[in-house]
Amino acid sequence: MNRSIALLLLFVLGLVTSCAQKKDYVVTFKTEFGDMVAILYDETPKHKENFIKLAKEHYYDSLLFHRIIAGFMIQSGDPNSKKAKPGEPLGMGGPGYTVPAEINAKFFHEKGSLSAARLGDQQNPEKASSMIR
């Protein structure tokens, strides 16, 4: 085997090995306005696991983005939005539990981030994500 083929095989083997070890999960949100893609990082395994669990249970299917603040954020997750009447207050429904905080300085909120809501520090000193809404 010539040297360049051997190097190519080593590169491909290394690439396959590194991909096999990576557990980040890519999700796609399909909306009438187009698709949004997000990465669920391995460094936040409880949140990643919870999101995947809820998605597989079809929890997120047909939910509305019930809170929209132009230039800042959009929010979804309230199961009550599936059957909400126009003008009905939303944002207090959820699956009924919290997810422990997994704050990681490596990740920060910036345009395009997917984040879990939580109550403020006074009400929630553990900084658990608010899945109870």
Tab-separated table of C-alpha atoms in Angstrom:
chain	number	residue	atom	x	y	z
A	1	MET	CA	0.000	0.000	0.000
A	2	ASN	CA	1.480	3.343	-0.939
A	3	ARG	CA	2.018	6.038	1.676
A	4	SER	CA	-0.736	8.450	0.537
A	5	ILE	CA	-3.391	5.691	0.623
A	6	ALA	CA	-2.228	4.649	4.095
A	7	LEU	CA	-2.441	8.285	5.303
A	8	LEU	CA	-5.905	8.649	3.761
A	9	LEU	CA	-7.080	5.465	5.505
A	10	LEU	CA	-5.695	6.715	8.836
A	11	PHE	CA	-7.484	10.037	8.331
A	12	VAL	CA	-10.793	8.330	7.492
A	13	LEU	CA	-10.408	5.934	10.442
A	14	GLY	CA	-9.718	8.887	12.760
A	15	LEU	CA	-12.727	10.773	11.379
A	16	VAL	CA	-15.024	7.761	11.815
A	17	THR	CA	-13.739	7.185	15.352
A	18	SER	CA	-14.227	10.817	16.369
A	19	CYS	CA	-17.729	10.889	14.848
A	20	ALA	CA	-18.664	7.665	16.631
A	21	GLN	CA	-17.637	9.174	19.974
A	22	LYS	CA	-19.509	12.433	19.430
A	23	LYS	CA	-22.961	12.346	20.961
A	24	ASP	CA	-24.203	15.861	20.189
A	25	TYR	CA	-27.679	15.640	18.694
A	26	VAL	CA	-28.982	17.786	15.837
A	27	VAL	CA	-32.696	18.599	15.850
A	28	THR	CA	-34.816	20.318	13.214
A	29	PHE	CA	-37.893	22.377	14.003
A	30	LYS	CA	-40.239	22.433	11.030
A	31	THR	CA	-42.461	25.508	10.877
A	32	GLU	CA	-44.661	27.139	8.251
A	33	PHE	CA	-41.956	29.830	7.989
A	34	GLY	CA	-39.119	27.375	7.370
A	35	ASP	CA	-36.870	25.045	9.320
A	36	MET	CA	-34.722	25.862	12.349
A	37	VAL	CA	-31.812	23.601	13.273
A	38	ALA	CA	-30.312	23.297	16.766
A	39	ILE	CA	-27.597	21.228	18.414
A	40	LEU	CA	-28.264	19.525	21.741
A	41	TYR	CA	-24.827	19.297	23.334
A	42	ASP	CA	-23.415	16.282	25.117
A	43	GLU	CA	-22.144	18.604	27.869
A	44	THR	CA	-25.770	19.153	28.959
A	45	PRO	CA	-26.928	15.520	28.967
A	46	LYS	CA	-30.027	15.910	31.170
A	47	HIS	CA	-31.442	18.692	28.993
A	48	LYS	CA	-30.514	16.838	25.805
A	49	GLU	CA	-32.118	13.634	27.092
A	50	ASN	CA	-35.255	15.476	28.215
A	51	PHE	CA	-35.683	17.278	24.884
A	52	ILE	CA	-35.273	14.037	22.912
A	53	LYS	CA	-37.704	12.214	25.242
A	54	LEU	CA	-40.372	14.888	24.826
A	55	ALA	CA	-39.845	15.029	21.052
A	56	LYS	CA	-40.229	11.240	20.750
A	57	GLU	CA	-43.460	11.505	22.766
A	58	HIS	CA	-44.650	14.148	20.231
A	59	TYR	CA	-44.915	16.690	23.062
A	60	TYR	CA	-43.706	19.538	20.815
A	61	ASP	CA	-45.912	18.667	17.825
A	62	SER	CA	-48.140	21.598	16.811
A	63	LEU	CA	-47.151	23.857	19.725
A	64	LEU	CA	-47.353	27.592	19.140
A	65	PHE	CA	-44.546	30.054	19.680
A	66	HIS	CA	-46.603	31.811	22.335
A	67	ARG	CA	-44.124	34.542	23.284
A	68	ILE	CA	-42.366	36.542	20.619
A	69	ILE	CA	-40.179	39.540	21.415
A	70	ALA	CA	-38.826	40.994	18.163
A	71	GLY	CA	-35.027	41.051	18.004
A	72	PHE	CA	-34.744	39.135	21.284
A	73	MET	CA	-36.424	35.733	21.564
A	74	ILE	CA	-39.245	33.366	20.747
A	75	GLN	CA	-40.673	30.926	23.266
A	76	SER	CA	-42.614	27.703	22.959
A	77	GLY	CA	-43.258	24.657	25.110
A	78	ASP	CA	-46.720	25.241	26.557
A	79	PRO	CA	-48.898	22.233	25.665
A	80	ASN	CA	-51.979	24.389	26.294
A	81	SER	CA	-51.111	26.279	23.107
A	82	LYS	CA	-52.242	23.325	20.975
A	83	LYS	CA	-55.924	24.129	21.601
A	84	ALA	CA	-55.687	27.771	22.661
A	85	LYS	CA	-58.270	30.279	21.565
A	86	PRO	CA	-57.050	33.633	20.187
A	87	GLY	CA	-55.989	35.932	23.019
A	88	GLU	CA	-55.866	33.155	25.613
A	89	PRO	CA	-52.924	33.636	28.034
A	90	LEU	CA	-50.192	31.024	27.510
A	91	GLY	CA	-46.838	30.129	28.990
A	92	MET	CA	-47.797	28.388	32.220
A	93	GLY	CA	-48.227	24.817	30.925
A	94	GLY	CA	-45.533	22.138	30.791
A	95	PRO	CA	-44.823	18.450	31.333
A	96	GLY	CA	-44.906	18.833	35.131
A	97	TYR	CA	-41.295	18.560	36.315
A	98	THR	CA	-37.984	20.419	36.395
A	99	VAL	CA	-34.573	19.493	35.024
A	100	PRO	CA	-31.538	20.154	37.258
A	101	ALA	CA	-29.261	23.002	36.197
A	102	GLU	CA	-26.446	22.139	33.790
A	103	ILE	CA	-24.856	25.562	33.481
A	104	ASN	CA	-21.649	25.332	31.466
A	105	ALA	CA	-19.441	28.397	30.959
A	106	LYS	CA	-18.458	26.991	27.545
A	107	PHE	CA	-21.971	27.758	26.281
A	108	PHE	CA	-23.626	31.145	26.416
A	109	HIS	CA	-26.821	32.720	25.163
A	110	GLU	CA	-26.407	34.340	21.772
A	111	LYS	CA	-28.557	34.798	18.702
A	112	GLY	CA	-29.791	31.372	17.630
A	113	SER	CA	-29.372	29.652	21.010
A	114	LEU	CA	-31.870	27.068	22.195
A	115	SER	CA	-32.452	27.451	25.915
A	116	ALA	CA	-34.697	26.125	28.653
A	117	ALA	CA	-36.743	28.633	30.646
A	118	ARG	CA	-36.427	28.858	34.405
A	119	LEU	CA	-37.747	30.886	37.298
A	120	GLY	CA	-35.523	33.611	38.775
A	121	ASP	CA	-32.876	32.950	41.413
A	122	GLN	CA	-35.069	34.174	44.311
A	123	GLN	CA	-37.712	31.514	43.579
A	124	ASN	CA	-35.300	28.962	42.160
A	125	PRO	CA	-31.859	29.041	43.863
A	126	GLU	CA	-30.990	25.639	42.311
A	127	LYS	CA	-31.475	27.226	38.851
A	128	ALA	CA	-33.475	24.194	37.664
A	129	SER	CA	-35.049	24.505	34.231
A	130	SER	CA	-38.780	25.115	34.419
A	131	MET	CA	-40.494	22.159	32.839
A	132	ILE	CA	-43.335	22.476	35.370
A	133	ARG	CA	-45.006	25.434	33.709
